[in-house]
PDB file of C-alpha atoms in Angstrom:
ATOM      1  CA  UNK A   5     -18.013  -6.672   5.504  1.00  0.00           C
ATOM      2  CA  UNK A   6     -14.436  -7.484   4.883  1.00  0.00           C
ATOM      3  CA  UNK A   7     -11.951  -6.346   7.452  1.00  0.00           C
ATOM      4  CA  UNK A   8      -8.368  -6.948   7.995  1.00  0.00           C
ATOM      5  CA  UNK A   9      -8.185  -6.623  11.749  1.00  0.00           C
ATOM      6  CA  UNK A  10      -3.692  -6.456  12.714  1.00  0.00           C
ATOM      7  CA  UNK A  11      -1.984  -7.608  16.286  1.00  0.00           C
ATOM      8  CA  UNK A  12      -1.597  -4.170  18.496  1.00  0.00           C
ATOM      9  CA  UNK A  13       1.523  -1.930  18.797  1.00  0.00           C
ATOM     10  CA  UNK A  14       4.952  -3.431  19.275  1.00  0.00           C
ATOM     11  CA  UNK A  15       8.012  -2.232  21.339  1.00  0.00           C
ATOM     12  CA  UNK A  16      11.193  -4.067  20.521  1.00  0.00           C
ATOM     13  CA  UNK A  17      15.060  -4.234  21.108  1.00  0.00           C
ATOM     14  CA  UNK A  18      17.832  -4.118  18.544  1.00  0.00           C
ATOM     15  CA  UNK A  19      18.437  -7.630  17.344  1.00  0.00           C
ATOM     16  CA  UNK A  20      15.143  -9.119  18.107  1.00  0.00           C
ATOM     17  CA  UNK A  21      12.597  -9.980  16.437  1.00  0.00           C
ATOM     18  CA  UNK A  22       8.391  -9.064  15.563  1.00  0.00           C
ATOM     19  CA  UNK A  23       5.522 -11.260  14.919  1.00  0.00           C
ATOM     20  CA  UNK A  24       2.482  -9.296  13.330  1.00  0.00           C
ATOM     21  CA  UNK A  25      -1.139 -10.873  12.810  1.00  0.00           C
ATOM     22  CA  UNK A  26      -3.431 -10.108  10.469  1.00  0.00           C
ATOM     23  CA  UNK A  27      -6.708 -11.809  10.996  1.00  0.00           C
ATOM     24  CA  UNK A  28      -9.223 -11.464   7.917  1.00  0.00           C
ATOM     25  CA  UNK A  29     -12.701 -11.556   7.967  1.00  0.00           C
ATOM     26  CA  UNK A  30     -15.571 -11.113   5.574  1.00  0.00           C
ATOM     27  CA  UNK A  31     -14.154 -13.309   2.752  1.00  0.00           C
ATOM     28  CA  UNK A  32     -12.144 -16.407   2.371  1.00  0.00           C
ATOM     29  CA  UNK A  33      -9.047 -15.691   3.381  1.00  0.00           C
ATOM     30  CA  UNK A  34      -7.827 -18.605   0.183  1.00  0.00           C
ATOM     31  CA  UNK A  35      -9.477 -16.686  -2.344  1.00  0.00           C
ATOM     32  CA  UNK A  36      -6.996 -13.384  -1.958  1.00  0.00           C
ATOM     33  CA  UNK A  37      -3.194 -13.101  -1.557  1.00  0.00           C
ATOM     34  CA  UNK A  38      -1.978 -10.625   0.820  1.00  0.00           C
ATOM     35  CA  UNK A  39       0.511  -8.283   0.909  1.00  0.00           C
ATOM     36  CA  UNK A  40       2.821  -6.223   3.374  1.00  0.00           C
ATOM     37  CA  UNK A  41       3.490  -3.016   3.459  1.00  0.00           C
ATOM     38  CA  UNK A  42       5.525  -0.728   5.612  1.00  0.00           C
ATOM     39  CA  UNK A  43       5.324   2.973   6.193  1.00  0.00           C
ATOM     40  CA  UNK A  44       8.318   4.614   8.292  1.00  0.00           C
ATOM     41  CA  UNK A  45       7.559   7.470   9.908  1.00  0.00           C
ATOM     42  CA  UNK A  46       6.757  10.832   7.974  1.00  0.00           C
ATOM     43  CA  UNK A  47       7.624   8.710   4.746  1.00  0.00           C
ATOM     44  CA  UNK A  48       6.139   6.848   2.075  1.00  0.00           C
ATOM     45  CA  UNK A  49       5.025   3.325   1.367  1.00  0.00           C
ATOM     46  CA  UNK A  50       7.347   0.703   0.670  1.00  0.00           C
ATOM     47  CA  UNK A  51       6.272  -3.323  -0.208  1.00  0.00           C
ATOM     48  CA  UNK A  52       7.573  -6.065   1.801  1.00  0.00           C
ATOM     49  CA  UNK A  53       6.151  -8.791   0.110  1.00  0.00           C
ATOM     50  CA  UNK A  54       3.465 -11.358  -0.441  1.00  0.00           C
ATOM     51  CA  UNK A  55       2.015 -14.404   0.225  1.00  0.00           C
ATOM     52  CA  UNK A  56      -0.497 -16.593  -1.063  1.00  0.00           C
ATOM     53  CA  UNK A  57      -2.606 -18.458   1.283  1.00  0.00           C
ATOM     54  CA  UNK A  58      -3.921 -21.086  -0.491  1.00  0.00           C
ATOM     55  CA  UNK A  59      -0.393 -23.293  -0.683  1.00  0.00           C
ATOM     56  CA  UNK A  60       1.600 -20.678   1.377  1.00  0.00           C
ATOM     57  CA  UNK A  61       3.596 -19.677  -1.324  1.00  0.00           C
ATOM     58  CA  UNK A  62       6.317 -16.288  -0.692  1.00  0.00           C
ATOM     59  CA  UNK A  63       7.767 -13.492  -2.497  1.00  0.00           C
ATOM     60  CA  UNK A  64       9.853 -11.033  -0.628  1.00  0.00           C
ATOM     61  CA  UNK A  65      11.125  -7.509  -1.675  1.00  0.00           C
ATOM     62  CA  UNK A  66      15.132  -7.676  -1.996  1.00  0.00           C
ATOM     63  CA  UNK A  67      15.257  -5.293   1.185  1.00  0.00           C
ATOM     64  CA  UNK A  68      13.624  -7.453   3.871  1.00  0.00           C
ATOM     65  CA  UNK A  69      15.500 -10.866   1.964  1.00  0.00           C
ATOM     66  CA  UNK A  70      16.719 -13.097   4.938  1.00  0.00           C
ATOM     67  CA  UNK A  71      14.976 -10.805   7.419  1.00  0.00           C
ATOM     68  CA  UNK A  72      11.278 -11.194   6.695  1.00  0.00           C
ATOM     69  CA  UNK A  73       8.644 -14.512   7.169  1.00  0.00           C
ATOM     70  CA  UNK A  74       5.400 -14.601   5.961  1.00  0.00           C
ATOM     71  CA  UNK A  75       3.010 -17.686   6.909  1.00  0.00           C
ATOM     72  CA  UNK A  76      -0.697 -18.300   7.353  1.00  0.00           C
ATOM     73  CA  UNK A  77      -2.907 -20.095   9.671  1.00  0.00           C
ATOM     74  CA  UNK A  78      -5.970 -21.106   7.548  1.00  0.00           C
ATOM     75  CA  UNK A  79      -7.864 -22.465  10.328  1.00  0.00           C
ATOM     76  CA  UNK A  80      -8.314 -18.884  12.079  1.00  0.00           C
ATOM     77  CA  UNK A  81      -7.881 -16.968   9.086  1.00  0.00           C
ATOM     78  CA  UNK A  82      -4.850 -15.122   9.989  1.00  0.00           C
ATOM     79  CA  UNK A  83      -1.907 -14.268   8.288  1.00  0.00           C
ATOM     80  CA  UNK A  84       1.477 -13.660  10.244  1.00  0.00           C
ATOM     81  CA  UNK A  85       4.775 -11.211   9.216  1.00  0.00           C
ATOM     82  CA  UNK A  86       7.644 -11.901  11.027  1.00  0.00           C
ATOM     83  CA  UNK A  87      10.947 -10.085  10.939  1.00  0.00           C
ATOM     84  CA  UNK A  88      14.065 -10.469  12.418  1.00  0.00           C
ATOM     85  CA  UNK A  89      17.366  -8.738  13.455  1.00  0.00           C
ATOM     86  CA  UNK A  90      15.519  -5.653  14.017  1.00  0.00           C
ATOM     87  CA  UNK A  91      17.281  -2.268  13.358  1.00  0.00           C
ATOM     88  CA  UNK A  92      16.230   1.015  14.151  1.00  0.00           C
ATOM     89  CA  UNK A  93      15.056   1.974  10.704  1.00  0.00           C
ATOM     90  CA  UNK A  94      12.387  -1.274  10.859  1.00  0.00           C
ATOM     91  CA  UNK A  95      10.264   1.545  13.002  1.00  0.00           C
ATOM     92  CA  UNK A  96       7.376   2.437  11.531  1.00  0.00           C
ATOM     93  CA  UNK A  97       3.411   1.345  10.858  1.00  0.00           C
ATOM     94  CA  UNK A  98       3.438  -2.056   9.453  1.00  0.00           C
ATOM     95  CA  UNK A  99      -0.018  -2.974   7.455  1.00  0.00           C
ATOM     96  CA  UNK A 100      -1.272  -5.866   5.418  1.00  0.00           C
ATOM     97  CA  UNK A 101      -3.011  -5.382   2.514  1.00  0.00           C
ATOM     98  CA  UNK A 102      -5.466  -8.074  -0.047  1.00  0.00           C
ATOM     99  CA  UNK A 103      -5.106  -8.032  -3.536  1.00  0.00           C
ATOM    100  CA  UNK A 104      -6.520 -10.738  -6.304  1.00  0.00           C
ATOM    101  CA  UNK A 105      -2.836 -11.267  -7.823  1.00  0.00           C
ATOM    102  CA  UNK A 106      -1.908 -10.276 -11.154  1.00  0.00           C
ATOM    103  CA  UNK A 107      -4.013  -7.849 -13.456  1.00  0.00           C
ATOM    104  CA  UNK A 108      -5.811  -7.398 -10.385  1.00  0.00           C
ATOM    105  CA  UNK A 109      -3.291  -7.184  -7.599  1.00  0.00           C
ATOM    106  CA  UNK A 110      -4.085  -3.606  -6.684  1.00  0.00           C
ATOM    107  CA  UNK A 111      -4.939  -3.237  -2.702  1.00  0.00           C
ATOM    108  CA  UNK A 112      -8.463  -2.925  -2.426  1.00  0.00           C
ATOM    109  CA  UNK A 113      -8.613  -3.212   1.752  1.00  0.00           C
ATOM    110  CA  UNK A 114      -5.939  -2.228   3.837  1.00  0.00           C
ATOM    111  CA  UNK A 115      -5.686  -3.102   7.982  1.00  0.00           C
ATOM    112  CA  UNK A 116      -5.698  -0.607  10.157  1.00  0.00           C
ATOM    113  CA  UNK A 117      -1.950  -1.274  10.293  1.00  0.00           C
ATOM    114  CA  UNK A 118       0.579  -2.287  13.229  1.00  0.00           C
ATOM    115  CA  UNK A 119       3.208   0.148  14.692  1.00  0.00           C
ATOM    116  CA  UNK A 120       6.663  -1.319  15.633  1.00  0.00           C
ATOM    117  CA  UNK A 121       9.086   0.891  17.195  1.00  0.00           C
ATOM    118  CA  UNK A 122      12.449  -0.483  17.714  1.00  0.00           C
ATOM    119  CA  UNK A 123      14.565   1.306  20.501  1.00  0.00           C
ATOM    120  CA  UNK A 124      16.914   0.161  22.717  1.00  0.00           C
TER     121      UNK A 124
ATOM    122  CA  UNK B  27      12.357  -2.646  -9.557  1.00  0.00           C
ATOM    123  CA  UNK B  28      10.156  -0.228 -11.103  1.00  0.00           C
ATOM    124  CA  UNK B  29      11.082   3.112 -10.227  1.00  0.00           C
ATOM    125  CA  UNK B  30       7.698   5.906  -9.490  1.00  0.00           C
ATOM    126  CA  UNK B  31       8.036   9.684  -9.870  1.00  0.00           C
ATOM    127  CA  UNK B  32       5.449  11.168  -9.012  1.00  0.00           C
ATOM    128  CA  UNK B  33       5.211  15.285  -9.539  1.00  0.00           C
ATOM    129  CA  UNK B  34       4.313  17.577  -7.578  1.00  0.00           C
ATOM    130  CA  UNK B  35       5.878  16.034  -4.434  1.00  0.00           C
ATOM    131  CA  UNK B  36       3.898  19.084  -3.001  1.00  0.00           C
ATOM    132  CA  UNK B  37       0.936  20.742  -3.961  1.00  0.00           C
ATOM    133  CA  UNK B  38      -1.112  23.842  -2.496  1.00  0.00           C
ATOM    134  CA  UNK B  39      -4.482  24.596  -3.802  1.00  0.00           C
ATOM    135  CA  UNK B  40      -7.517  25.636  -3.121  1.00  0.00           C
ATOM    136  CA  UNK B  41     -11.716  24.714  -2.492  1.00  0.00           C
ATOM    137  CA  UNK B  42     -12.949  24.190  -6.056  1.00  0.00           C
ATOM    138  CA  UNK B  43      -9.830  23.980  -7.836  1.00  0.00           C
ATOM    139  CA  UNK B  44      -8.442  21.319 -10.629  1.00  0.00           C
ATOM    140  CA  UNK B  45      -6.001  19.297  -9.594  1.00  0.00           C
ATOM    141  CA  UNK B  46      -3.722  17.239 -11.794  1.00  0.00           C
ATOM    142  CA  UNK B  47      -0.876  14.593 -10.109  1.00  0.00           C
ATOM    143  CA  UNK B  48       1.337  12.766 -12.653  1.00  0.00           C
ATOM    144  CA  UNK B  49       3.202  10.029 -11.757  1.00  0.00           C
ATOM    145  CA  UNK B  50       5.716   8.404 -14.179  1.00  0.00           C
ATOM    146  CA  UNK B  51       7.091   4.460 -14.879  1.00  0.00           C
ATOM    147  CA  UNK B  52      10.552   3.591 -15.482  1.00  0.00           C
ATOM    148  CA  UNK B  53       9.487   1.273 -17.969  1.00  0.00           C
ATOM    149  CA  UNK B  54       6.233   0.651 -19.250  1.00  0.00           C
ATOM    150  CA  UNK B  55       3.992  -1.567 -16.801  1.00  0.00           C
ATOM    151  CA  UNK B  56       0.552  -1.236 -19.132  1.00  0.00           C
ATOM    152  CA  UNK B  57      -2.030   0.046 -16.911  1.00  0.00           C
ATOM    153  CA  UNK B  58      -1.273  -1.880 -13.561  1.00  0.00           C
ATOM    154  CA  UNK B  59      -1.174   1.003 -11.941  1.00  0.00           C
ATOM    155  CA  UNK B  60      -3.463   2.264  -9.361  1.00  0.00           C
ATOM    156  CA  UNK B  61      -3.672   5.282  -7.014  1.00  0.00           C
ATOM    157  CA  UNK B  62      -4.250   5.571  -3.377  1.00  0.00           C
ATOM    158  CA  UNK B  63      -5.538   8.187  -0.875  1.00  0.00           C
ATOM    159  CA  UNK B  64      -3.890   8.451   2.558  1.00  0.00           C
ATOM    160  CA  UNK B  65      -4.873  10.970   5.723  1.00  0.00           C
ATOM    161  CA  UNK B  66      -2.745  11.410   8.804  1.00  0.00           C
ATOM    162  CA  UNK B  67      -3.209   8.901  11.068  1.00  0.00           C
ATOM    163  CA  UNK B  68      -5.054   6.527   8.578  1.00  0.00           C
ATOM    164  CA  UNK B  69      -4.464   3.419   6.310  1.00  0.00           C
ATOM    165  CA  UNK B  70      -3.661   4.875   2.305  1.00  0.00           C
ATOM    166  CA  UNK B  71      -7.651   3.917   0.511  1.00  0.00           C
ATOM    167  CA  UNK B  72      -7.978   3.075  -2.886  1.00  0.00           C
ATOM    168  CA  UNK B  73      -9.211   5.383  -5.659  1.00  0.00           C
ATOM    169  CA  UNK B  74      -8.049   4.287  -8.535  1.00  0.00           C
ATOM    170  CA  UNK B  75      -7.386   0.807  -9.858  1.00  0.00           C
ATOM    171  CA  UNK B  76      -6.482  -0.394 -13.395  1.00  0.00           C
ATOM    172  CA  UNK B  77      -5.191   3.553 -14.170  1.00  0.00           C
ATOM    173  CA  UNK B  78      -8.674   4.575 -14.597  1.00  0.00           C
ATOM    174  CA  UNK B  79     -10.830   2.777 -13.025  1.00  0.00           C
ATOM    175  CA  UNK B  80     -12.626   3.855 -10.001  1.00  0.00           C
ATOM    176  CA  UNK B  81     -12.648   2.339  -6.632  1.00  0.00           C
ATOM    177  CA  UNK B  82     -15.579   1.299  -4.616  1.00  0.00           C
ATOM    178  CA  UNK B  83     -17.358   3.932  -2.613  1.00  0.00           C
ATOM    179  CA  UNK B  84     -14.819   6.573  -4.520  1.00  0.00           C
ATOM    180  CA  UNK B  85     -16.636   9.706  -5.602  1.00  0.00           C
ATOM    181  CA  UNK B  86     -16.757  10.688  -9.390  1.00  0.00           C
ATOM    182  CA  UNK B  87     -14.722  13.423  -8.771  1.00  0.00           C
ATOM    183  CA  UNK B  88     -11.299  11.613  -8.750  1.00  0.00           C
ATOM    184  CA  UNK B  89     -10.411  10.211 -11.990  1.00  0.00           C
ATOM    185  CA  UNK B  90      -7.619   8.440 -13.821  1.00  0.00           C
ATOM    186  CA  UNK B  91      -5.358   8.311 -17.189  1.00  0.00           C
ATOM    187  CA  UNK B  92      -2.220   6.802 -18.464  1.00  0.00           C
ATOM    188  CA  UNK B  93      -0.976   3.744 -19.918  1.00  0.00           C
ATOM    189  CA  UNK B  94       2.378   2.817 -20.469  1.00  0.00           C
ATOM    190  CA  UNK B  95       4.866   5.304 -18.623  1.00  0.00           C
ATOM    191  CA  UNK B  96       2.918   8.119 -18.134  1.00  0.00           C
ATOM    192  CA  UNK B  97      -0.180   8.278 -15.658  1.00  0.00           C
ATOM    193  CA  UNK B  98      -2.448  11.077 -14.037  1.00  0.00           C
ATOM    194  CA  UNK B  99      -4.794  11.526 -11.797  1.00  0.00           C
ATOM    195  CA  UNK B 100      -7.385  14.638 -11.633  1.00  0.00           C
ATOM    196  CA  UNK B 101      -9.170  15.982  -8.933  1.00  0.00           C
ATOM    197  CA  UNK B 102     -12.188  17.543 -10.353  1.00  0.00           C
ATOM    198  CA  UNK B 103     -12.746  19.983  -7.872  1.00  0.00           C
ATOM    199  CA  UNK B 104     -11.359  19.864  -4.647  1.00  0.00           C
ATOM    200  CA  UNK B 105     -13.014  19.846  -1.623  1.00  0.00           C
ATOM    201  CA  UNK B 106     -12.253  20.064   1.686  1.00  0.00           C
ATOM    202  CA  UNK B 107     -11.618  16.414   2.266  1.00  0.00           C
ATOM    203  CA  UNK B 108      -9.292  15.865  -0.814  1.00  0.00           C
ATOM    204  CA  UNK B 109      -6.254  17.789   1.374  1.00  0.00           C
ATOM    205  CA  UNK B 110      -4.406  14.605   1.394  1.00  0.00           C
ATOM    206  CA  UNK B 111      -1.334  12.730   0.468  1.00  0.00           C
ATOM    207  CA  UNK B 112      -1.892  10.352  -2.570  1.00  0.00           C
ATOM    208  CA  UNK B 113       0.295   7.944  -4.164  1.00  0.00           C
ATOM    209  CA  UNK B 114       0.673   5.722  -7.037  1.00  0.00           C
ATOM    210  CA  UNK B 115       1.301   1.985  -7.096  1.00  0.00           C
ATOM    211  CA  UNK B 116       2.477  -0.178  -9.686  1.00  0.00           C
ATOM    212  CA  UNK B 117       1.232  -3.842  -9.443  1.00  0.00           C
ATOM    213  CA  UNK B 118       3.024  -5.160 -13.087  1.00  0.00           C
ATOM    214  CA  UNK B 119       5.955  -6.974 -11.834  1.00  0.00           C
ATOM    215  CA  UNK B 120       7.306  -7.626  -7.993  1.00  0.00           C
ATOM    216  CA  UNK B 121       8.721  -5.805  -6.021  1.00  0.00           C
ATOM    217  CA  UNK B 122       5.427  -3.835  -6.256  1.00  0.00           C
ATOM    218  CA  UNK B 123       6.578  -0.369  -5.623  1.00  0.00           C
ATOM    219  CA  UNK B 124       5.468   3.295  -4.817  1.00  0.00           C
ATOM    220  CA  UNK B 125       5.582   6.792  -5.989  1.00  0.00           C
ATOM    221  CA  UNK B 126       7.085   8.752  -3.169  1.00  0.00           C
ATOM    222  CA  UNK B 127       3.952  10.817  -2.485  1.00  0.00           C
ATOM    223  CA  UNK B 128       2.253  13.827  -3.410  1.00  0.00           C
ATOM    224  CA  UNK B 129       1.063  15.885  -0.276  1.00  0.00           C
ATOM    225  CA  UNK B 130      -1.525  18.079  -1.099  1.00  0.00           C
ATOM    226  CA  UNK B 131      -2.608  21.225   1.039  1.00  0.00           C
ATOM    227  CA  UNK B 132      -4.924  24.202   1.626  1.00  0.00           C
ATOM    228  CA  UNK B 133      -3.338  26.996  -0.028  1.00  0.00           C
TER     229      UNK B 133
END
């Protein structure tokens, strides 16, 4: 069955930086982009950005711009979000998402998500 | 970006009632829009994809309209497991973005 399995819970300073995995399973990881999305706490869902496994390409959401690095290791199936110059307001569940890309980009499995919590 | 309002941002209802979200585009994105299901402590699941169509595993109760700007989605008859918050998503142009949620409770 497909599963998006994410790196455990995160504690971080002010000015540092996160690296969250995403290993996927049950399908080739090549044959789906996958997305990030963050959820702060009590709030709603925001988009980070994409990336496309097969090639590596990136698109990032203005908001994470400068801040945010998506990569994948095909080898081990496993997709990586890295951000940097953490703040605060970067606390909250992180989770990666697959989608087909275009007509059918919509998020059909979800992980079970990462939480960050950045305090100094 | 694509701005999502979704209405109610609350709702209270009760066992066996019809429940109708609406959720509306800033511009028109077709029907890439698709609707999820989240519970407290949980990743959001999909219900709806394609404004209508229904997601794997979803029960027939849930179902979708819209194209264009203007989108629902119905909840047949609720039951006890609905009480939820649910969101819409548009995938028609990056950044992908959100409706800022409709929480739904027991009334």
């Amino acid at each position: 069955q497909v599963q998006l399995v994410q790196s455990g819970a995160e504690v971080k300073k002010p000015e540092t930086s996160v690296k969250v995995s995403c290993k996927a399973s049950g399908y080739t990881l090549s044959d789906y982009y996958i997305h990030w999305v963050r959820q702060a706490p009590g709030q709603g869902l925001e988009w980070m950005g994409i990336i496309n496994p097969s090639g590596g390409a990136t698109s990032y959401a203005q908001n994470f711009q400068g801040r945010v690095t998506m990569t994948r290791d095909t080898s081990t199936s496993t997709v990586y979000m890295e951000l940097s110059s953490l703040r605060s307001d970067d606390t909250g569940m992180y989770y990666c998402v697959r989608g087909l890309g275009g007509w059918r980009d919509y998020f059909d499995y979800w992980g079970q998500g990462t939480l960050v919590s950045v305090s100094s | 970006a694509i701005q999502l309002t979704q209405s109610p941002s609350s709702l209270s209802a009760s066992v066996g009632d019809r429940v109708t979200i609406t959720c509306r585009a800033s511009q028109g994105i077709s029907r890439a829009l698709a609707w999820y299901q989240q519970k407290p402590g949980k990743p959001p699941k999909l219900l709806i994809f394609h404004a209508s169509s229904l997601g794997g595993g979803v029960p027939s109760g849930f179902s979708g309209s819209g194209s264009g700007t203007d989108f629902t989605l119905t909840i047949s008859s609720l039951q006890p497991e609905h009480f939820a918050t649910y969101y819409c998503q548009q995938f028609h142009d990056y950044p992908y973005t959100f409706g800022q949620g409709t929480k739904l409770e027991v009334k």
